[in-house]
Short mmCIF file of C-alpha atoms and ligand atoms in Angstrom, two decimals:
data_model
loop_
_atom_site.label_atom_id
_atom_site.label_comp_id
_atom_site.label_asym_id
_atom_site.label_seq_id
_atom_site.Cartn_x
_atom_site.Cartn_y
_atom_site.Cartn_z
CA MET A 83 38.05 79.44 -83.32
CA GLU A 84 35.83 78.74 -80.32
CA LYS A 85 35.87 75.14 -78.87
CA ILE A 86 32.09 74.78 -77.95
CA LEU A 87 30.69 72.02 -75.62
CA PHE A 88 26.71 72.04 -76.69
CA VAL A 89 25.02 70.59 -73.48
CA THR A 90 21.33 69.42 -74.25
CA SER A 91 18.81 66.80 -73.23
CA GLU A 92 17.39 66.04 -76.88
CA VAL A 93 18.95 66.38 -80.45
CA HIS A 94 16.89 65.73 -83.70
CA PRO A 95 17.04 63.02 -85.28
CA LEU A 96 18.34 61.16 -82.43
CA ILE A 97 15.76 62.13 -79.59
CA LYS A 98 12.94 64.69 -79.82
CA THR A 99 10.16 65.93 -77.86
CA GLY A 100 10.07 69.67 -79.11
CA GLY A 101 11.88 72.51 -80.89
CA LEU A 102 14.77 72.18 -78.27
CA ALA A 103 15.64 68.90 -80.32
CA ASP A 104 15.49 70.83 -83.59
CA VAL A 105 17.88 73.72 -82.57
CA SER A 106 20.20 71.40 -80.92
CA GLY A 107 20.28 69.18 -84.43
CA SER A 108 21.04 72.57 -86.34
CA LEU A 109 22.61 75.20 -84.42
CA PRO A 110 25.95 73.11 -83.90
CA ARG A 111 26.08 72.36 -87.38
CA ALA A 112 25.57 75.87 -88.45
CA LEU A 113 28.33 76.81 -85.88
CA GLU A 114 30.54 74.19 -87.47
CA ALA A 115 29.74 75.75 -90.98
CA ILE A 116 31.24 79.05 -89.83
CA GLY A 117 34.45 77.54 -88.65
CA GLN A 118 33.80 76.63 -84.85
CA GLU A 119 34.41 73.23 -83.27
CA VAL A 120 31.50 72.02 -81.65
CA SER A 121 30.82 68.71 -79.47
CA ILE A 122 27.35 67.82 -78.11
CA VAL A 123 26.85 66.31 -74.86
CA LEU A 124 23.70 64.09 -74.25
CA PRO A 125 22.56 61.67 -72.16
CA ALA A 126 22.66 58.32 -73.19
CA TYR A 127 19.31 57.31 -74.01
CA PRO A 128 19.21 53.94 -75.70
CA GLU A 129 17.00 55.16 -78.64
CA ALA A 130 19.23 57.88 -79.47
CA LEU A 131 22.28 55.82 -79.16
CA GLU A 132 20.73 53.43 -81.84
CA SER A 133 19.90 56.41 -84.06
CA ALA A 134 23.52 57.56 -83.76
CA GLY A 135 24.69 54.32 -85.62
CA ASP A 136 28.55 53.90 -85.17
CA CYS A 137 29.55 54.62 -81.35
CA HIS A 138 32.34 53.53 -79.58
CA LEU A 139 33.21 53.85 -75.76
CA ARG A 140 35.60 56.86 -75.61
CA SER A 141 36.14 57.11 -71.86
CA THR A 142 35.15 55.96 -68.37
CA PHE A 143 35.43 57.96 -65.33
CA HIS A 144 34.42 58.19 -61.68
CA MET A 145 32.72 61.30 -59.91
CA HIS A 146 32.38 60.56 -55.87
CA GLY A 147 32.85 57.00 -56.56
CA THR A 148 30.41 56.74 -59.27
CA GLU A 149 31.44 55.46 -62.65
CA VAL A 150 30.46 57.30 -65.59
CA THR A 151 30.84 56.31 -69.48
CA LEU A 152 31.39 58.55 -72.47
CA ILE A 153 30.05 57.17 -75.62
CA GLU A 154 31.22 58.97 -78.69
CA GLY A 155 29.02 58.96 -81.89
CA ARG A 156 28.37 61.43 -84.49
CA LEU A 157 25.61 63.95 -85.39
CA PRO A 158 24.29 62.12 -88.82
CA GLU A 159 25.34 63.86 -91.85
CA SER A 160 27.85 66.07 -90.04
CA SER A 161 31.33 66.08 -88.46
CA VAL A 162 29.96 66.90 -84.98
CA ALA A 163 30.72 64.45 -82.30
CA VAL A 164 28.10 63.43 -79.71
CA TRP A 165 29.05 62.35 -76.55
CA PHE A 166 26.72 60.30 -74.72
CA LEU A 167 26.92 60.21 -71.00
CA ASP A 168 25.94 57.27 -68.89
CA CYS A 169 25.89 56.76 -65.34
CA ARG A 170 24.31 54.06 -63.19
CA GLY A 171 22.18 53.14 -66.08
CA LEU A 172 20.04 56.45 -65.29
CA PHE A 173 19.32 57.10 -68.97
CA ASN A 174 18.95 53.71 -70.00
CA ARG A 175 15.36 53.30 -70.28
CA SER A 176 13.13 53.76 -73.46
CA GLY A 177 10.42 56.65 -73.97
CA ASN A 178 10.50 60.21 -73.32
CA PRO A 179 13.29 61.83 -71.88
CA TYR A 180 11.42 63.52 -69.21
CA VAL A 181 8.20 61.82 -68.27
CA GLY A 182 6.77 57.98 -68.01
CA GLU A 183 4.33 56.16 -69.79
CA ASP A 184 1.80 57.95 -67.37
CA GLY A 185 2.87 61.27 -68.46
CA ARG A 186 4.50 62.11 -64.89
CA PRO A 187 7.93 63.10 -64.58
CA TRP A 188 10.32 60.17 -64.14
CA PRO A 189 10.60 60.05 -60.15
CA ASP A 190 14.14 60.35 -60.13
CA ASN A 191 14.56 63.13 -62.65
CA ALA A 192 16.57 65.20 -60.03
CA GLU A 193 19.28 62.43 -59.76
CA ARG A 194 19.34 61.77 -63.61
CA PHE A 195 20.09 65.43 -64.42
CA ALA A 196 22.10 66.34 -61.47
CA LEU A 197 24.24 63.41 -62.49
CA PHE A 198 24.50 64.53 -66.17
CA GLY A 199 25.24 68.00 -64.98
CA ARG A 200 28.17 66.43 -62.62
CA ALA A 201 29.37 64.49 -65.62
CA VAL A 202 29.28 67.43 -68.02
CA VAL A 203 31.41 69.54 -65.65
CA GLU A 204 33.99 67.10 -65.55
CA VAL A 205 33.95 66.97 -69.46
CA ALA A 206 33.93 70.83 -69.53
CA MET A 207 37.09 70.92 -67.12
CA ASN A 208 38.91 68.37 -69.26
CA ARG A 209 39.39 66.01 -66.51
CA VAL A 210 37.80 62.70 -68.31
CA GLY A 211 41.03 62.05 -70.47
CA LEU A 212 39.33 63.59 -73.74
CA SER A 213 42.51 66.06 -74.13
CA TRP A 214 39.78 68.78 -75.21
CA GLN A 215 39.17 71.77 -73.34
CA PRO A 216 36.12 73.70 -74.26
CA THR A 217 36.10 77.64 -74.47
CA ILE A 218 32.47 77.93 -74.23
CA VAL A 219 29.90 75.51 -72.37
CA HIS A 220 26.53 76.51 -74.02
CA CYS A 221 23.76 74.79 -71.93
CA ASN A 222 20.13 74.79 -72.64
CA ASP A 223 17.21 74.45 -70.26
CA TRP A 224 16.56 73.22 -66.84
CA PRO A 225 18.30 69.66 -67.60
CA SER A 226 21.54 71.26 -67.86
CA GLY A 227 21.01 74.14 -65.23
CA LEU A 228 23.27 72.81 -62.84
CA VAL A 229 26.43 73.08 -65.12
CA PRO A 230 26.93 76.73 -64.77
CA ALA A 231 26.17 76.51 -61.03
CA LEU A 232 28.88 73.74 -60.62
CA LEU A 233 31.28 75.59 -62.99
CA SER A 234 31.25 78.80 -61.07
CA LEU A 235 32.74 76.78 -58.32
CA GLU A 236 35.79 75.78 -60.24
CA SER A 237 38.81 78.05 -60.80
CA GLN A 238 40.12 78.65 -64.63
CA ARG A 239 36.97 77.38 -65.87
CA PRO A 240 35.37 78.10 -69.56
CA ALA A 241 32.91 80.54 -70.18
CA THR A 242 29.23 79.63 -69.90
CA VAL A 243 25.96 80.74 -71.85
CA PHE A 244 22.64 79.46 -70.94
CA THR A 245 19.68 79.38 -73.36
CA ILE A 246 16.23 79.76 -72.43
CA HIS A 247 13.77 77.82 -74.42
CA ASN A 248 10.84 77.42 -72.40
CA LEU A 249 10.90 79.09 -69.07
CA ALA A 250 7.86 77.35 -67.97
CA TYR A 251 9.67 74.07 -67.17
CA GLN A 252 12.06 74.83 -64.33
CA GLY A 253 13.23 71.44 -63.12
CA VAL A 254 11.92 72.32 -59.30
CA PHE A 255 12.41 69.51 -56.84
CA PRO A 256 11.93 69.21 -53.05
CA PHE A 257 14.79 70.40 -50.52
CA SER A 258 14.88 66.67 -49.86
CA ALA A 259 16.55 66.39 -53.51
CA PHE A 260 19.15 69.13 -52.60
CA ALA A 261 20.53 67.18 -49.72
CA ARG A 262 20.11 63.77 -51.20
CA LEU A 263 21.97 64.97 -54.55
CA GLY A 264 24.96 66.17 -52.14
CA LEU A 265 25.21 69.47 -53.77
CA PRO A 266 27.44 71.91 -52.37
CA SER A 267 25.77 73.89 -49.61
CA ARG A 268 26.75 77.29 -50.80
CA LEU A 269 24.37 76.45 -53.64
CA TRP A 270 21.33 76.63 -51.11
CA ALA A 271 20.62 80.33 -51.24
CA LEU A 272 18.27 82.63 -52.69
CA ASP A 273 20.69 83.72 -55.03
CA ALA A 274 21.56 80.32 -56.09
CA LEU A 275 19.22 77.47 -56.41
CA GLU A 276 16.97 78.07 -53.68
CA PHE A 277 13.35 78.74 -55.21
CA HIS A 278 10.45 78.79 -52.59
CA ASP A 279 12.00 76.40 -50.15
CA GLN A 280 12.64 74.16 -53.20
CA VAL A 281 15.73 73.45 -55.69
CA SER A 282 15.55 75.03 -58.91
CA PHE A 283 17.93 73.52 -61.88
CA ILE A 284 16.90 76.43 -64.07
CA LYS A 285 18.13 79.16 -61.50
CA GLY A 286 21.75 77.29 -61.93
CA GLY A 287 21.70 78.60 -65.51
CA LEU A 288 19.96 81.83 -64.74
CA VAL A 289 21.94 83.17 -61.93
CA PHE A 290 25.42 81.87 -62.64
CA ALA A 291 25.75 81.74 -66.55
CA ASP A 292 28.02 84.56 -67.97
CA ARG A 293 25.65 85.21 -70.67
CA ILE A 294 22.12 84.10 -70.81
CA ASN A 295 19.75 84.37 -74.08
CA THR A 296 16.78 83.02 -74.99
CA VAL A 297 15.30 82.11 -78.36
CA SER A 298 13.42 85.51 -79.80
CA PRO A 299 14.18 89.13 -79.08
CA THR A 300 10.40 89.57 -78.00
CA TYR A 301 10.27 86.63 -75.35
CA ALA A 302 13.64 88.27 -73.90
CA ARG A 303 11.56 91.22 -73.05
CA GLU A 304 8.39 89.34 -71.89
CA ILE A 305 10.37 87.18 -69.48
CA GLN A 306 11.23 90.14 -67.35
CA THR A 307 7.38 90.60 -66.82
CA VAL A 308 5.12 89.03 -64.28
CA GLU A 309 2.59 87.93 -67.14
CA PHE A 310 5.42 85.60 -68.83
CA GLY A 311 8.12 85.57 -66.05
CA CYS A 312 7.03 82.43 -64.20
CA GLY A 313 8.19 83.88 -60.79
CA LEU A 314 11.51 84.45 -61.90
CA GLU A 315 10.80 87.96 -63.71
CA GLY A 316 12.70 89.81 -60.80
CA LEU A 317 15.82 87.62 -61.24
CA LEU A 318 15.82 88.06 -65.05
CA HIS A 319 15.39 91.60 -64.97
CA HIS A 320 18.17 92.00 -62.55
CA ARG A 321 20.56 90.18 -65.02
CA ARG A 322 19.14 92.19 -68.13
CA GLU A 323 22.44 93.23 -68.80
CA ARG A 324 23.55 89.81 -69.66
CA LEU A 325 20.06 88.77 -71.11
CA SER A 326 19.51 88.79 -74.84
CA GLY A 327 17.18 87.12 -77.60
CA ILE A 328 18.38 85.54 -80.67
CA LEU A 329 15.87 84.04 -82.98
CA ASN A 330 16.01 80.35 -83.88
CA GLY A 331 16.66 79.34 -87.49
CA ILE A 332 15.28 76.44 -89.18
CA ASP A 333 16.97 73.50 -91.02
CA GLU A 334 16.69 74.55 -94.43
CA ASN A 335 17.46 71.19 -95.88
CA GLN A 336 14.99 69.52 -93.82
CA TRP A 337 12.24 71.82 -94.38
CA ASN A 338 12.48 72.49 -98.08
CA PRO A 339 9.45 71.96 -100.11
CA ALA A 340 11.51 72.17 -103.27
CA GLU A 341 13.14 68.76 -102.08
CA ASP A 342 11.06 67.35 -99.60
CA HIS A 343 10.82 63.62 -100.14
CA TYR A 344 7.72 63.02 -97.77
CA LEU A 345 5.86 65.17 -100.07
CA GLU A 346 3.19 64.16 -102.84
CA LYS A 347 4.76 66.68 -105.26
CA THR A 348 7.73 69.19 -104.38
CA TYR A 349 7.31 72.78 -105.38
CA THR A 350 8.75 76.44 -105.11
CA HIS A 351 7.35 79.77 -104.58
CA LYS A 352 7.23 79.46 -108.77
CA THR A 353 5.27 76.35 -108.95
CA LEU A 354 2.75 76.98 -106.18
CA ASP A 355 0.28 75.20 -108.47
CA ARG A 356 1.94 71.95 -107.75
CA LYS A 357 0.97 72.48 -103.69
CA LYS A 358 -2.70 71.52 -104.46
CA ALA A 359 -1.45 67.76 -105.14
CA ASN A 360 -0.37 67.89 -101.57
CA ARG A 361 -3.73 68.87 -100.53
CA THR A 362 -5.50 66.22 -102.19
CA ALA A 363 -3.22 63.81 -101.00
CA LEU A 364 -3.63 64.88 -97.55
CA GLN A 365 -7.58 64.83 -97.55
CA ALA A 366 -7.06 61.29 -99.05
CA GLN A 367 -4.52 60.11 -96.24
CA LEU A 368 -6.93 61.57 -93.58
CA ASN A 369 -10.21 60.55 -94.98
CA LEU A 370 -11.41 63.85 -95.37
CA ALA A 371 -13.90 64.73 -97.93
CA ALA A 372 -12.29 65.23 -101.25
CA ASP A 373 -13.13 69.12 -101.67
CA PRO A 374 -10.89 71.05 -103.98
CA ASP A 375 -12.32 74.45 -102.76
CA VAL A 376 -12.63 74.11 -98.96
CA PHE A 377 -9.71 75.79 -97.06
CA ILE A 378 -7.67 73.49 -94.82
CA VAL A 379 -6.60 74.69 -91.40
CA SER A 380 -3.87 72.84 -89.62
CA LEU A 381 -2.07 72.60 -86.25
CA ILE A 382 0.72 70.45 -85.20
CA GLY A 383 2.23 70.58 -81.73
CA ARG A 384 2.27 69.44 -78.04
CA LEU A 385 -1.45 69.60 -76.65
CA VAL A 386 -0.62 72.07 -73.72
CA ILE A 387 -2.07 75.06 -72.50
CA GLN A 388 0.99 77.02 -73.72
CA LYS A 389 -0.07 76.36 -77.42
CA GLY A 390 -3.42 77.86 -76.78
CA ILE A 391 -5.44 74.15 -77.58
CA ASP A 392 -8.22 75.43 -75.22
CA LEU A 393 -8.75 78.36 -77.40
CA VAL A 394 -8.92 76.04 -80.48
CA LEU A 395 -11.35 73.35 -78.68
CA ASP A 396 -13.78 76.44 -78.19
CA LEU A 397 -13.26 77.66 -81.70
CA LEU A 398 -14.50 74.31 -83.15
CA PRO A 399 -18.02 74.71 -83.16
CA GLU A 400 -17.74 78.20 -84.67
CA LEU A 401 -15.12 76.53 -87.24
CA VAL A 402 -17.24 73.72 -88.42
CA ARG A 403 -19.95 76.50 -89.68
CA LEU A 404 -17.16 77.62 -92.41
CA PRO A 405 -16.40 76.05 -95.49
CA LEU A 406 -13.03 74.81 -94.38
CA GLN A 407 -11.36 71.33 -92.71
CA PHE A 408 -9.34 71.01 -89.71
CA VAL A 409 -6.38 68.93 -89.54
CA LEU A 410 -4.52 68.40 -86.20
CA LEU A 411 -1.35 66.30 -85.36
CA GLY A 412 -0.18 66.48 -81.97
CA SER A 413 -0.15 64.61 -78.21
CA GLY A 414 0.08 65.99 -74.74
CA GLU A 415 -2.75 66.22 -71.97
CA SER A 416 -5.36 63.46 -72.17
CA ARG A 417 -8.28 66.10 -71.82
CA PHE A 418 -7.24 67.67 -74.96
CA GLU A 419 -6.40 64.40 -76.95
CA GLN A 420 -9.93 63.26 -75.70
CA SER A 421 -12.00 66.22 -76.43
CA LEU A 422 -10.09 66.59 -79.95
CA THR A 423 -10.64 63.05 -80.71
CA TYR A 424 -14.57 63.41 -79.87
CA TRP A 425 -14.70 66.29 -82.28
CA ALA A 426 -12.95 64.31 -85.36
CA ARG A 427 -15.40 61.44 -84.65
CA ARG A 428 -18.27 63.66 -84.85
CA TYR A 429 -17.32 65.32 -88.21
CA PRO A 430 -15.05 62.72 -90.05
CA GLU A 431 -15.22 64.27 -93.12
CA ARG A 432 -14.22 67.84 -91.79
CA ILE A 433 -12.05 67.17 -88.97
CA ALA A 434 -9.05 64.80 -88.67
CA VAL A 435 -7.04 64.55 -85.32
CA THR A 436 -4.04 62.51 -85.24
CA ILE A 437 -2.93 61.71 -81.71
CA GLY A 438 0.71 60.79 -81.54
CA TYR A 439 4.27 61.69 -82.91
CA ASP A 440 4.47 61.60 -86.80
CA GLU A 441 7.48 63.33 -88.76
CA ALA A 442 6.36 62.28 -92.03
CA LEU A 443 2.77 63.36 -91.43
CA SER A 444 3.85 66.66 -90.13
CA HIS A 445 5.86 67.63 -93.44
CA ARG A 446 2.83 66.35 -95.54
CA ILE A 447 0.37 68.69 -93.29
CA GLU A 448 2.81 71.57 -93.87
CA ALA A 449 2.67 71.13 -97.27
CA GLY A 450 -1.11 70.51 -97.91
CA SER A 451 -2.67 72.80 -95.72
CA ASP A 452 -3.48 76.44 -96.68
CA MET A 453 -3.33 77.85 -93.00
CA PHE A 454 -1.64 77.14 -89.72
CA LEU A 455 -2.77 78.05 -86.34
CA MET A 456 -0.55 78.93 -83.58
CA PRO A 457 -2.67 80.83 -81.08
CA SER A 458 -0.07 80.29 -78.20
CA ARG A 459 -0.39 81.77 -74.82
CA PHE A 460 3.26 82.19 -74.98
CA GLU A 461 5.91 81.06 -77.31
CA PRO A 462 9.79 81.54 -76.84
CA CYS A 463 10.30 81.16 -80.72
CA GLY A 464 8.10 78.49 -82.43
CA LEU A 465 9.32 76.74 -85.31
CA ASN A 466 6.16 75.61 -87.15
CA GLN A 467 5.18 79.21 -88.06
CA MET A 468 8.52 79.23 -90.04
CA TYR A 469 8.05 75.87 -91.67
CA SER A 470 4.60 77.01 -92.84
CA GLN A 471 5.87 80.21 -94.24
CA ARG A 472 8.62 78.15 -96.12
CA TYR A 473 5.69 75.95 -97.39
CA GLY A 474 3.54 78.62 -98.47
CA THR A 475 1.00 77.72 -95.71
CA VAL A 476 -0.13 80.85 -94.19
CA PRO A 477 0.40 81.14 -90.44
CA ILE A 478 -2.42 82.71 -87.99
CA VAL A 479 -0.61 83.57 -84.83
CA ARG A 480 -0.92 85.17 -81.56
CA LYS A 481 1.23 88.10 -81.27
CA VAL A 482 3.58 86.98 -78.61
CA GLY A 483 7.34 85.75 -78.39
CA GLY A 484 8.81 84.51 -81.52
CA LEU A 485 5.69 84.51 -83.31
CA ALA A 486 5.50 88.39 -83.22
CA ASP A 487 9.24 88.16 -84.38
CA THR A 488 8.57 86.28 -87.50
CA VAL A 489 5.14 86.70 -88.89
CA VAL A 490 4.13 89.90 -90.68
CA ASP A 491 0.88 90.84 -90.26
CA ALA A 492 -1.28 91.19 -93.67
CA ILE A 493 -2.38 94.77 -93.10
CA PRO A 494 -2.53 97.41 -95.77
CA SER A 495 0.80 98.88 -94.80
CA SER A 496 2.84 95.51 -94.85
CA PHE A 497 1.10 94.86 -97.99
CA ALA A 498 2.10 97.90 -99.60
CA GLN A 499 5.84 97.09 -98.54
CA GLY A 500 5.31 93.83 -99.99
CA GLY A 501 6.21 92.27 -96.49
CA ALA A 502 2.50 90.40 -95.45
CA THR A 503 3.44 86.63 -94.35
CA GLY A 504 0.41 85.74 -92.07
CA ILE A 505 -2.23 86.91 -89.84
CA VAL A 506 -1.33 88.09 -86.58
CA PHE A 507 -3.81 88.72 -83.59
CA ASP A 508 -3.30 90.18 -80.08
CA GLU A 509 -5.73 88.66 -77.59
CA ALA A 510 -5.65 85.26 -76.16
CA SER A 511 -9.39 84.63 -76.55
CA THR A 512 -11.47 82.32 -78.89
CA GLY A 513 -13.22 85.60 -80.20
CA ALA A 514 -9.94 87.18 -81.52
CA LEU A 515 -8.81 83.83 -82.79
CA LEU A 516 -12.26 83.53 -84.69
CA GLU A 517 -11.91 87.05 -86.13
CA ALA A 518 -8.30 86.17 -87.38
CA VAL A 519 -9.40 82.96 -88.94
CA LYS A 520 -12.22 85.10 -90.57
CA ARG A 521 -9.81 87.44 -91.90
CA ALA A 522 -7.76 84.72 -93.43
CA TRP A 523 -10.83 83.43 -94.97
CA LEU A 524 -11.52 86.51 -96.83
CA LEU A 525 -8.20 87.15 -97.80
CA PHE A 526 -8.11 83.37 -99.33
CA ALA A 527 -11.05 84.39 -101.43
CA ASP A 528 -8.87 86.81 -103.39
CA ARG A 529 -6.39 84.45 -104.79
CA PRO A 530 -3.75 87.26 -106.06
CA GLN A 531 -3.59 88.40 -102.84
CA TRP A 532 -3.27 85.36 -101.13
CA GLU A 533 -0.52 84.20 -103.13
CA ARG A 534 1.34 87.35 -102.77
CA ILE A 535 1.37 86.42 -98.96
CA GLN A 536 2.31 82.91 -99.67
CA ARG A 537 5.18 83.75 -101.65
CA CYS A 538 6.42 86.55 -99.57
CA GLY A 539 6.86 83.95 -96.70
CA MET A 540 8.55 81.31 -99.02
CA GLN A 541 11.03 83.44 -99.91
CA LYS A 542 11.95 84.89 -96.16
CA ASP A 543 15.27 83.81 -94.98
CA PHE A 544 14.78 81.50 -91.54
CA SER A 545 18.39 80.07 -92.19
CA TRP A 546 20.71 79.54 -89.18
CA LYS A 547 23.59 81.54 -90.50
CA LEU A 548 22.64 84.74 -88.96
CA SER A 549 21.72 83.27 -85.76
CA ALA A 550 24.74 81.13 -85.45
CA GLU A 551 26.84 84.51 -86.06
CA GLN A 552 24.94 86.17 -83.15
CA TYR A 553 25.94 83.28 -81.11
CA LEU A 554 29.58 83.42 -81.90
CA ARG A 555 29.25 87.15 -80.73
CA LEU A 556 27.50 86.06 -77.75
CA TYR A 557 30.14 83.35 -76.67
CA GLU A 558 32.90 86.33 -77.01
CA GLN A 559 30.74 88.51 -74.58
CA ALA A 560 30.33 85.41 -72.39
CA GLN A 561 34.32 84.98 -72.26
CA SER A 562 35.11 88.72 -71.75
CA ASP A 563 32.50 88.46 -68.55
CA ASN A 564 34.20 85.20 -67.40
CA ARG A 565 37.59 87.24 -67.49
CA SER A 566 36.57 90.13 -65.78
P1 ADP B 403 8.05 73.11 -78.93
O1 ADP B 403 9.45 73.04 -78.90
O2 ADP B 403 7.18 74.30 -77.84
O3 ADP B 403 7.08 71.97 -78.73
P2 ADP B 403 8.26 74.42 -81.60
O4 ADP B 403 7.43 74.74 -82.47
O5 ADP B 403 9.47 75.25 -81.33
O6 ADP B 403 7.49 74.00 -80.40
O7 ADP B 403 9.01 73.17 -82.02
C1 ADP B 403 8.13 71.99 -82.12
C2 ADP B 403 8.75 70.81 -83.08
O8 ADP B 403 8.26 69.56 -82.76
C3 ADP B 403 8.20 71.03 -84.52
O9 ADP B 403 9.50 70.52 -85.24
C4 ADP B 403 7.13 70.46 -84.68
O10 ADP B 403 6.95 70.15 -86.09
C5 ADP B 403 7.42 69.02 -84.00
N1 ADP B 403 6.24 68.43 -83.61
C6 ADP B 403 5.42 68.66 -82.50
N2 ADP B 403 4.46 67.68 -82.42
C7 ADP B 403 4.85 66.90 -83.51
C8 ADP B 403 3.97 65.62 -83.48
N3 ADP B 403 2.61 65.38 -83.02
N4 ADP B 403 4.53 65.22 -84.81
C9 ADP B 403 5.49 65.34 -85.44
N5 ADP B 403 6.08 66.58 -85.34
C10 ADP B 403 5.86 67.08 -83.92
C1 GLC B 404 10.77 75.54 -76.88
C2 GLC B 404 9.70 76.56 -77.31
C3 GLC B 404 9.54 77.12 -78.56
C4 GLC B 404 10.91 77.18 -79.21
C5 GLC B 404 11.68 75.84 -78.68
C6 GLC B 404 13.07 75.78 -79.52
O1 GLC B 404 10.27 74.34 -76.63
O2 GLC B 404 8.34 76.33 -76.66
O3 GLC B 404 9.03 78.31 -78.66
O4 GLC B 404 10.79 77.36 -80.62
O5 GLC B 404 11.83 75.52 -77.51
O6 GLC B 404 13.80 76.84 -78.85
#
């Protein structure tokens, strides 16, 4: 049995900005279900502590004269422990974990996540009085990047795994931060944290972890190229023997149209007819025209370039000519929020835009739409295309990263094999996206064919079990690399 310390900066349902939270909320449970012992370690954000319910002070320790408190809680509906670390109140502020109200990174992010990383190392080395020694320290994205780097300086350390959820976010800070943080000087080197005269937290994971993985096999290949490597392709290619891709699963309890309490009517692949009630309810909730014949295309996500929002905006003048309604839920860059809001005001019966974060609405959109757009420029894994398939909502995706690995294009050969689950297109252009939507629209007109696509997606296995077993093998490889 492995003892896994799972290091993350967000966990659903305690605190979430994106898919990392979903993964951090479900992979530890899936690992526990296959007999592993997992503890999550998370910064002590006040909202997260509140959602965790019963918490107690488990340990107080000192690092270079700074006091750190470790509060223990539990991941709701599981026996996975969550250890909240706080130090100098650096995480004691409400709102987004990474950015302030103005959308800009908190000015003290380097200090916050450096202290977090240092405190995690103390926990990982069993120096905080918990009498618990992990065999594996599993880090995720740049906020935990310093952990493998700092652990590499310890003797008798646990093995380390670093998962890249998104290479575009790297935690890069000026050199002055390196000096201020008092990081060991040997980490200032090109084969350590240095990145174009700055300090890169993600490099701590990419250079020093025993094993690196990302969240889909295709993205694992893509990030070794200039197009997707964000300047780190050389390093990743150099470490390719230690780099792999493991697809994310989805939480099949939370995302289950047969039991989803947010829905107007629950349904399965055998009772697809009941999906219609969710469509009508969505139209009513969002004040769209109560038209039973139009098809509803939706999008949920962060409004950033990664998600191809600019392509969608360029597409809107064409979309309004088709017999469809467009539903969007998201928040992000204000230029996107403003343009989308403008379109919704202009066509209130056809376009509904909700700016903000709304979990209930996200479920109702998945259930109430016919198609789901994900024209991402890059997509390490992506979760909504899997939720969509589970909800009989046909995804229209660009052939990148995890989207390419989880959606089977509805072309004659895949139809013949009974495996078509969506529409896949290649080019990151408005023209290609429009073609894909038109293709979907034609398929939609042929009801029996459309329902075959829906049913096929709904019956696919997106559970975490398979991926959790792959992680277990990765942990074994990391341990053997750590020994050699
Ligand atoms: P990313 O992590 O790049 O944002 P993913 O597809 O992996 O993309 O995960 C995004 C997660 O966040 C999904 O669970 C999605 O439903 C959720 N989500 C994104 N934006 C919103 C929103 N505005 N309201 C509710 N849920 C959202
Ligand atoms: C990132 C990626 C997304 C992935 C998620 C969880 O935020 O952008 O594609 O699904 O992490 O791994």
